[in-house]
Amino acid sequence: MNTALSWIKAYVPDLDVTAQEYIDAMTLSGSKVEGGQYLDKNLEKIVTGQITKIERHPDADKLIICQVDIGKETIQIVTGAPNVKEGDKVPVVLDGGKVAGGHDGGPLPEEGIKIKKGKLRGIESNGMMCSIEELGSSRDMYPDAPELGIYILPKDTPVGADAVEVLGLHDVVFEYEITSNRVDCYSVVGLAREAAATFRKEFHPPIVKETGNDENIRDYLTVEVEDTTLCPRYCARMVKNIKLAPSPEWMQRRLAASGIRPINNIVDITNYVMEEYGQPMHAYDYDLIGGHKIIVKCAEDGDEFQTLDGQIRKLDHTVLMINDGEKEVGIAGIMGGENSKITDEVKTMVFEAACFDGTNIRLSSKKVGLRTDASGKFEKGLDPNNAEAAVNRACQLIEELGAGEVVGGILDIYPQKREPVRVKFDPERINRILGTEIGKEQMKEYFRMLELGFDEETQEVIAPTFRQDIHCLADLAEEVARFFGYDNIPTTLPSGEATTGKLSYKLRIEEIAREVAEFSGFSQSMTYSFESPKVFDKLMIPEGDELRRTVTILNPLGEDFSIMRTSPLNGLFTSLSTNYNRRNKDVKLYELANIYLPKNLPLTELPDERMQFTLGMYGEGDFFTMKGVVEELFDKLGMRKKVHYDPKCSRPYFHPGRKADIVYDGVTVGYLGELHPDVADRYKIGERTYVAVLDMPAVIPFADFDRKYQGLAKYPAVTRDLSMVVPKAVLVGQIEDVLAQRGGKLLESYNLFDIYEGAQIGTGYKSVAYSITFRAKDHTLTDDEVNGVMKKILNGLQSLGIELRA
């Protein structure tokens, strides 16, 4: 987006800043200015002169000697320009002055060219008359300039005046980098509004006056919009008795500064309004519109259409077209057709200002292989409420420039009007977000400058439809921040756990899980979240099981990746299988990854994503090795209560007698076990495989990082060994529960050091031995105290059918 500073000042007349001040302030307020092209760069000591006398050079056929009145004096200049005559007023660079470049149109020298008085073929010359190229400009900006020769100024130009100012070259063309969400700033009016707010000046937008004769456009034309989704608004006006002519200098120069070549008044007006309002427009020759009807609808597959550039474009049913009663006359939002273009013979035309779906325009532009200034604006999503103002502005310029007679009325198809967005105003929260102490009234003043309304009754900010980037309080905070000044926001320390430079609580726990796994010899594995429905049969999961209720992928890569996993086991077993079949020994893998459990089917909301900490191994190690890793993790997480293992675990993929649910404080937080031999065969794993899975959302509430330290014991411990004959049905965990309950405050620890089954033990029994440690904090224990506690423990064990071993 390029815009001349003079155009901005037309709507902010009190704006009195240098180009650099403008660049710095606009960039800080959010309208990033990439840079500026100074039109008067290297132009020094250039005045308006009038040629009073011309003589031929005595020694050169192609040179002439001119006497030039520059106001204070008359100087002599020798030139070879073929187009000057007596009485002409021309730009003159004086002795010691500078011009931007040469007349050959090549690259301009960085430092310009300094002009000094001297002699040409023996005749003194005290300056130089300038072509438009030597003034650093071009015939695009000044179409009346001769292709070769001196630029002739208007006859009413004062002699001796600053020629650079007369030519309007004391100006800067800025290049902006506008973000796509600020569609309003892809217009001069939008940038002028931002400049007025940035510099605290009054904004004076163009005043659009009512136009049109006593006729009614409906008597001439009808409009139908078949697809109001792709075309939410379509406005059309008519102009008859067209008088094609060059547009005025001010318009030509503003367009040229924006990179648009002036053509004629009609074309220039459409381009001018597109730049001014950010609303692309198009003009059709009314006499070439079949049936005097416009129909907005999509093309048919296989259609072909010739655009204004003479190219044939291939269309399909997704490309929105402008049609008349007989044929297609334009690709909506991209380019008009060769069959309805404005020519020099045009008598009556139709002005179109519409709003099209941005996504459709972008896709259509890509399909037909054509991207234009108009499509570049449409694809960002324009404000439909801007279309009427733009077409009325164009008609106003038609009347002001005498380019034609505007027909009264407007055809406006706008079935669903876009309404302003309301956002609840909370100044305290905005200050908390920004770390500032800005007053409520000051914030409201910023909103007023930006033309954001405010409802005192509901305390809501009303964002007009041209501000499509404002939807929530954070957007309001951004507006406050940029006009308060980012450089004025004080430096404050971050607040909140998520911004203090450390991991969140959840991620800290996951990090500890990784450390425990890796310190225990496990390597991290990563597997796919997409799986095959065949996985459940492979894991022997029965029909009707909850794990078979899955989220199905709409566009899967194939059946093997068609559902979201509900168990983490298949991926890990597959990785273990790959390692086993590549003859890797003693493999230990772990993974932290989500499973996806649908809350209901078919899906009406997002599934429950649960992080699973999965450990798997084969080779060295057994069930108790895996159990030790789990308990090490619980210890690192500060989970001090006893972990229970429920052997009634009903998971078919585990060995029937070597599996357990992991229960902590009455909550099942995971499971572990040895892989069922049949499942191991299906995964082609030829060794015993052990797995543990912890459901992290169930584990996290029990984690506690508060540590309580106790001093070293001052009094000696008493140790007793306990060897028992235990029925096989009694679990070691049950024995430990009795020890913990009956040991009381004197029990310090217990340690299982032997389990034996054999000929020396009766059938149906096992030998279990514990070492039990007692200690008192405030005195040395006596035998009587220890014996009393041991008696309680033995009584509890006897209730389980346990006897002391002889």
PDB file of N, CA and C in Angstrom, residues 151-208:
ATOM      1  N   TYR A 151       9.887  20.603 -19.323  1.00  0.00           N
ATOM      2  CA  TYR A 151       8.516  20.622 -18.844  1.00  0.00           C
ATOM      3  C   TYR A 151       8.003  22.060 -18.839  1.00  0.00           C
ATOM      4  N   ILE A 152       6.853  22.282 -19.463  1.00  0.00           N
ATOM      5  CA  ILE A 152       6.273  23.627 -19.546  1.00  0.00           C
ATOM      6  C   ILE A 152       5.234  23.785 -18.441  1.00  0.00           C
ATOM      7  N   LEU A 153       5.428  24.780 -17.587  1.00  0.00           N
ATOM      8  CA  LEU A 153       4.526  25.035 -16.479  1.00  0.00           C
ATOM      9  C   LEU A 153       3.284  25.791 -16.950  1.00  0.00           C
ATOM     10  N   PRO A 154       2.184  25.736 -16.179  1.00  0.00           N
ATOM     11  CA  PRO A 154       0.980  26.497 -16.544  1.00  0.00           C
ATOM     12  C   PRO A 154       1.282  28.000 -16.691  1.00  0.00           C
ATOM     13  N   LYS A 155       0.512  28.645 -17.548  1.00  0.00           N
ATOM     14  CA  LYS A 155       0.772  30.056 -17.849  1.00  0.00           C
ATOM     15  C   LYS A 155       0.581  30.967 -16.642  1.00  0.00           C
ATOM     16  N   ASP A 156      -0.279  30.552 -15.690  1.00  0.00           N
ATOM     17  CA  ASP A 156      -0.542  31.428 -14.548  1.00  0.00           C
ATOM     18  C   ASP A 156       0.433  31.206 -13.397  1.00  0.00           C
ATOM     19  N   THR A 157       1.497  30.420 -13.628  1.00  0.00           N
ATOM     20  CA  THR A 157       2.485  30.173 -12.567  1.00  0.00           C
ATOM     21  C   THR A 157       3.278  31.445 -12.311  1.00  0.00           C
ATOM     22  N   PRO A 158       3.398  31.885 -11.042  1.00  0.00           N
ATOM     23  CA  PRO A 158       4.161  33.101 -10.730  1.00  0.00           C
ATOM     24  C   PRO A 158       5.644  32.926 -11.052  1.00  0.00           C
ATOM     25  N   VAL A 159       6.235  33.930 -11.682  1.00  0.00           N
ATOM     26  CA  VAL A 159       7.662  33.908 -11.988  1.00  0.00           C
ATOM     27  C   VAL A 159       8.445  34.055 -10.679  1.00  0.00           C
ATOM     28  N   GLY A 160       9.500  33.238 -10.531  1.00  0.00           N
ATOM     29  CA  GLY A 160      10.321  33.294  -9.322  1.00  0.00           C
ATOM     30  C   GLY A 160       9.832  32.386  -8.205  1.00  0.00           C
ATOM     31  N   ALA A 161       8.668  31.758  -8.379  1.00  0.00           N
ATOM     32  CA  ALA A 161       8.129  30.875  -7.341  1.00  0.00           C
ATOM     33  C   ALA A 161       8.931  29.571  -7.289  1.00  0.00           C
ATOM     34  N   ASP A 162       8.837  28.894  -6.147  1.00  0.00           N
ATOM     35  CA  ASP A 162       9.498  27.609  -5.976  1.00  0.00           C
ATOM     36  C   ASP A 162       8.856  26.606  -6.936  1.00  0.00           C
ATOM     37  N   ALA A 163       9.595  26.207  -7.970  1.00  0.00           N
ATOM     38  CA  ALA A 163       9.036  25.319  -8.991  1.00  0.00           C
ATOM     39  C   ALA A 163       8.718  23.935  -8.425  1.00  0.00           C
ATOM     40  N   VAL A 164       9.482  23.490  -7.431  1.00  0.00           N
ATOM     41  CA  VAL A 164       9.229  22.179  -6.823  1.00  0.00           C
ATOM     42  C   VAL A 164       7.874  22.183  -6.123  1.00  0.00           C
ATOM     43  N   GLU A 165       7.582  23.302  -5.475  1.00  0.00           N
ATOM     44  CA  GLU A 165       6.291  23.419  -4.800  1.00  0.00           C
ATOM     45  C   GLU A 165       5.165  23.537  -5.817  1.00  0.00           C
ATOM     46  N   VAL A 166       5.396  24.287  -6.886  1.00  0.00           N
ATOM     47  CA  VAL A 166       4.379  24.443  -7.934  1.00  0.00           C
ATOM     48  C   VAL A 166       4.018  23.088  -8.524  1.00  0.00           C
ATOM     49  N   LEU A 167       5.008  22.218  -8.676  1.00  0.00           N
ATOM     50  CA  LEU A 167       4.784  20.900  -9.254  1.00  0.00           C
ATOM     51  C   LEU A 167       4.271  19.883  -8.230  1.00  0.00           C
ATOM     52  N   GLY A 168       4.161  20.297  -6.993  1.00  0.00           N
ATOM     53  CA  GLY A 168       3.659  19.392  -5.956  1.00  0.00           C
ATOM     54  C   GLY A 168       4.652  18.311  -5.571  1.00  0.00           C
ATOM     55  N   LEU A 169       5.936  18.599  -5.736  1.00  0.00           N
ATOM     56  CA  LEU A 169       6.958  17.604  -5.440  1.00  0.00           C
ATOM     57  C   LEU A 169       7.508  17.690  -4.015  1.00  0.00           C
ATOM     58  N   HIS A 170       7.042  18.673  -3.239  1.00  0.00           N
ATOM     59  CA  HIS A 170       7.407  18.664  -1.822  1.00  0.00           C
ATOM     60  C   HIS A 170       6.492  17.679  -1.107  1.00  0.00           C
ATOM     61  N   ASP A 171       6.701  16.441  -1.414  1.00  0.00           N
ATOM     62  CA  ASP A 171       5.796  15.397  -0.932  1.00  0.00           C
ATOM     63  C   ASP A 171       6.603  14.127  -0.714  1.00  0.00           C
ATOM     64  N   VAL A 172       5.998  13.207   0.035  1.00  0.00           N
ATOM     65  CA  VAL A 172       6.627  11.914   0.311  1.00  0.00           C
ATOM     66  C   VAL A 172       5.605  10.821   0.042  1.00  0.00           C
ATOM     67  N   VAL A 173       6.022   9.776  -0.656  1.00  0.00           N
ATOM     68  CA  VAL A 173       5.167   8.621  -0.877  1.00  0.00           C
ATOM     69  C   VAL A 173       5.608   7.526   0.091  1.00  0.00           C
ATOM     70  N   PHE A 174       4.700   7.154   0.992  1.00  0.00           N
ATOM     71  CA  PHE A 174       5.020   6.153   2.012  1.00  0.00           C
ATOM     72  C   PHE A 174       4.591   4.771   1.546  1.00  0.00           C
ATOM     73  N   GLU A 175       5.398   3.796   1.910  1.00  0.00           N
ATOM     74  CA  GLU A 175       5.051   2.392   1.671  1.00  0.00           C
ATOM     75  C   GLU A 175       4.724   1.757   3.017  1.00  0.00           C
ATOM     76  N   TYR A 176       3.539   1.169   3.103  1.00  0.00           N
ATOM     77  CA  TYR A 176       3.069   0.594   4.363  1.00  0.00           C
ATOM     78  C   TYR A 176       3.102  -0.930   4.295  1.00  0.00           C
ATOM     79  N   GLU A 177       3.284  -1.541   5.455  1.00  0.00           N
ATOM     80  CA  GLU A 177       3.108  -2.985   5.598  1.00  0.00           C
ATOM     81  C   GLU A 177       1.897  -3.184   6.497  1.00  0.00           C
ATOM     82  N   ILE A 178       0.755  -3.417   5.891  1.00  0.00           N
ATOM     83  CA  ILE A 178      -0.507  -3.523   6.628  1.00  0.00           C
ATOM     84  C   ILE A 178      -0.819  -4.992   6.873  1.00  0.00           C
ATOM     85  N   THR A 179      -1.164  -5.326   8.106  1.00  0.00           N
ATOM     86  CA  THR A 179      -1.537  -6.707   8.412  1.00  0.00           C
ATOM     87  C   THR A 179      -2.921  -7.011   7.835  1.00  0.00           C
ATOM     88  N   SER A 180      -3.159  -8.286   7.516  1.00  0.00           N
ATOM     89  CA  SER A 180      -4.376  -8.669   6.802  1.00  0.00           C
ATOM     90  C   SER A 180      -5.649  -8.432   7.605  1.00  0.00           C
ATOM     91  N   ASN A 181      -5.532  -8.361   8.933  1.00  0.00           N
ATOM     92  CA  ASN A 181      -6.749  -8.160   9.735  1.00  0.00           C
ATOM     93  C   ASN A 181      -7.198  -6.702   9.740  1.00  0.00           C
ATOM     94  N   ARG A 182      -6.360  -5.784   9.254  1.00  0.00           N
ATOM     95  CA  ARG A 182      -6.727  -4.371   9.209  1.00  0.00           C
ATOM     96  C   ARG A 182      -7.088  -3.973   7.784  1.00  0.00           C
ATOM     97  N   VAL A 183      -8.189  -4.534   7.298  1.00  0.00           N
ATOM     98  CA  VAL A 183      -8.619  -4.263   5.925  1.00  0.00           C
ATOM     99  C   VAL A 183      -8.924  -2.789   5.745  1.00  0.00           C
ATOM    100  N   ASP A 184      -9.394  -2.110   6.810  1.00  0.00           N
ATOM    101  CA  ASP A 184      -9.737  -0.693   6.691  1.00  0.00           C
ATOM    102  C   ASP A 184      -8.527   0.159   6.354  1.00  0.00           C
ATOM    103  N   CYS A 185      -7.320  -0.319   6.677  1.00  0.00           N
ATOM    104  CA  CYS A 185      -6.110   0.462   6.405  1.00  0.00           C
ATOM    105  C   CYS A 185      -5.558   0.216   5.003  1.00  0.00           C
ATOM    106  N   TYR A 186      -6.252  -0.588   4.208  1.00  0.00           N
ATOM    107  CA  TYR A 186      -5.899  -0.704   2.798  1.00  0.00           C
ATOM    108  C   TYR A 186      -6.618   0.377   2.009  1.00  0.00           C
ATOM    109  N   SER A 187      -6.758   1.538   2.623  1.00  0.00           N
ATOM    110  CA  SER A 187      -7.401   2.685   1.984  1.00  0.00           C
ATOM    111  C   SER A 187      -6.796   3.953   2.548  1.00  0.00           C
ATOM    112  N   VAL A 188      -6.847   5.023   1.771  1.00  0.00           N
ATOM    113  CA  VAL A 188      -6.319   6.303   2.239  1.00  0.00           C
ATOM    114  C   VAL A 188      -7.157   6.826   3.400  1.00  0.00           C
ATOM    115  N   VAL A 189      -8.476   6.664   3.313  1.00  0.00           N
ATOM    116  CA  VAL A 189      -9.346   7.115   4.400  1.00  0.00           C
ATOM    117  C   VAL A 189      -8.988   6.400   5.695  1.00  0.00           C
ATOM    118  N   GLY A 190      -8.748   5.079   5.623  1.00  0.00           N
ATOM    119  CA  GLY A 190      -8.393   4.327   6.818  1.00  0.00           C
ATOM    120  C   GLY A 190      -7.070   4.762   7.399  1.00  0.00           C
ATOM    121  N   LEU A 191      -6.072   5.001   6.540  1.00  0.00           N
ATOM    122  CA  LEU A 191      -4.770   5.454   7.026  1.00  0.00           C
ATOM    123  C   LEU A 191      -4.858   6.865   7.589  1.00  0.00           C
ATOM    124  N   ALA A 192      -5.676   7.710   6.952  1.00  0.00           N
ATOM    125  CA  ALA A 192      -5.848   9.063   7.462  1.00  0.00           C
ATOM    126  C   ALA A 192      -6.510   9.036   8.837  1.00  0.00           C
ATOM    127  N   ARG A 193      -7.459   8.133   9.021  1.00  0.00           N
ATOM    128  CA  ARG A 193      -8.103   7.988  10.336  1.00  0.00           C
ATOM    129  C   ARG A 193      -7.062   7.591  11.388  1.00  0.00           C
ATOM    130  N   GLU A 194      -6.175   6.662  11.023  1.00  0.00           N
ATOM    131  CA  GLU A 194      -5.124   6.234  11.945  1.00  0.00           C
ATOM    132  C   GLU A 194      -4.155   7.380  12.227  1.00  0.00           C
ATOM    133  N   ALA A 195      -3.817   8.157  11.189  1.00  0.00           N
ATOM    134  CA  ALA A 195      -2.898   9.281  11.378  1.00  0.00           C
ATOM    135  C   ALA A 195      -3.513  10.335  12.291  1.00  0.00           C
ATOM    136  N   ALA A 196      -4.802  10.621  12.100  1.00  0.00           N
ATOM    137  CA  ALA A 196      -5.473  11.605  12.953  1.00  0.00           C
ATOM    138  C   ALA A 196      -5.451  11.157  14.408  1.00  0.00           C
ATOM    139  N   ALA A 197      -5.706   9.867  14.664  1.00  0.00           N
ATOM    140  CA  ALA A 197      -5.682   9.359  16.034  1.00  0.00           C
ATOM    141  C   ALA A 197      -4.263   9.368  16.591  1.00  0.00           C
ATOM    142  N   THR A 198      -3.290   9.025  15.764  1.00  0.00           N
ATOM    143  CA  THR A 198      -1.898   8.969  16.218  1.00  0.00           C
ATOM    144  C   THR A 198      -1.395  10.340  16.640  1.00  0.00           C
ATOM    145  N   PHE A 199      -1.721  11.371  15.859  1.00  0.00           N
ATOM    146  CA  PHE A 199      -1.210  12.714  16.140  1.00  0.00           C
ATOM    147  C   PHE A 199      -2.221  13.606  16.858  1.00  0.00           C
ATOM    148  N   ARG A 200      -3.345  12.980  17.292  1.00  0.00           N
ATOM    149  CA  ARG A 200      -4.385  13.693  18.052  1.00  0.00           C
ATOM    150  C   ARG A 200      -4.922  14.896  17.267  1.00  0.00           C
ATOM    151  N   LYS A 201      -5.220  14.676  15.993  1.00  0.00           N
ATOM    152  CA  LYS A 201      -5.773  15.711  15.122  1.00  0.00           C
ATOM    153  C   LYS A 201      -7.196  15.312  14.710  1.00  0.00           C
ATOM    154  N   GLU A 202      -7.929  16.281  14.210  1.00  0.00           N
ATOM    155  CA  GLU A 202      -9.290  16.001  13.754  1.00  0.00           C
ATOM    156  C   GLU A 202      -9.256  15.343  12.385  1.00  0.00           C
ATOM    157  N   PHE A 203     -10.096  14.345  12.236  1.00  0.00           N
ATOM    158  CA  PHE A 203     -10.197  13.615  10.974  1.00  0.00           C
ATOM    159  C   PHE A 203     -11.384  14.142  10.180  1.00  0.00           C
ATOM    160  N   HIS A 204     -11.123  14.534   8.924  1.00  0.00           N
ATOM    161  CA  HIS A 204     -12.171  15.079   8.052  1.00  0.00           C
ATOM    162  C   HIS A 204     -12.318  14.170   6.837  1.00  0.00           C
ATOM    163  N   PRO A 205     -13.167  13.165   6.918  1.00  0.00           N
ATOM    164  CA  PRO A 205     -13.338  12.264   5.771  1.00  0.00           C
ATOM    165  C   PRO A 205     -14.013  12.982   4.616  1.00  0.00           C
ATOM    166  N   PRO A 206     -13.940  12.416   3.426  1.00  0.00           N
ATOM    167  CA  PRO A 206     -14.634  13.037   2.277  1.00  0.00           C
ATOM    168  C   PRO A 206     -16.127  13.157   2.564  1.00  0.00           C
ATOM    169  N   ILE A 207     -16.684  14.302   2.200  1.00  0.00           N
ATOM    170  CA  ILE A 207     -18.124  14.513   2.372  1.00  0.00           C
ATOM    171  C   ILE A 207     -18.810  14.105   1.079  1.00  0.00           C
ATOM    172  N   VAL A 208     -19.588  13.033   1.161  1.00  0.00           N
ATOM    173  CA  VAL A 208     -20.254  12.499  -0.031  1.00  0.00           C
ATOM    174  C   VAL A 208     -21.626  13.160  -0.153  1.00  0.00           C
TER     175      VAL A 208
END
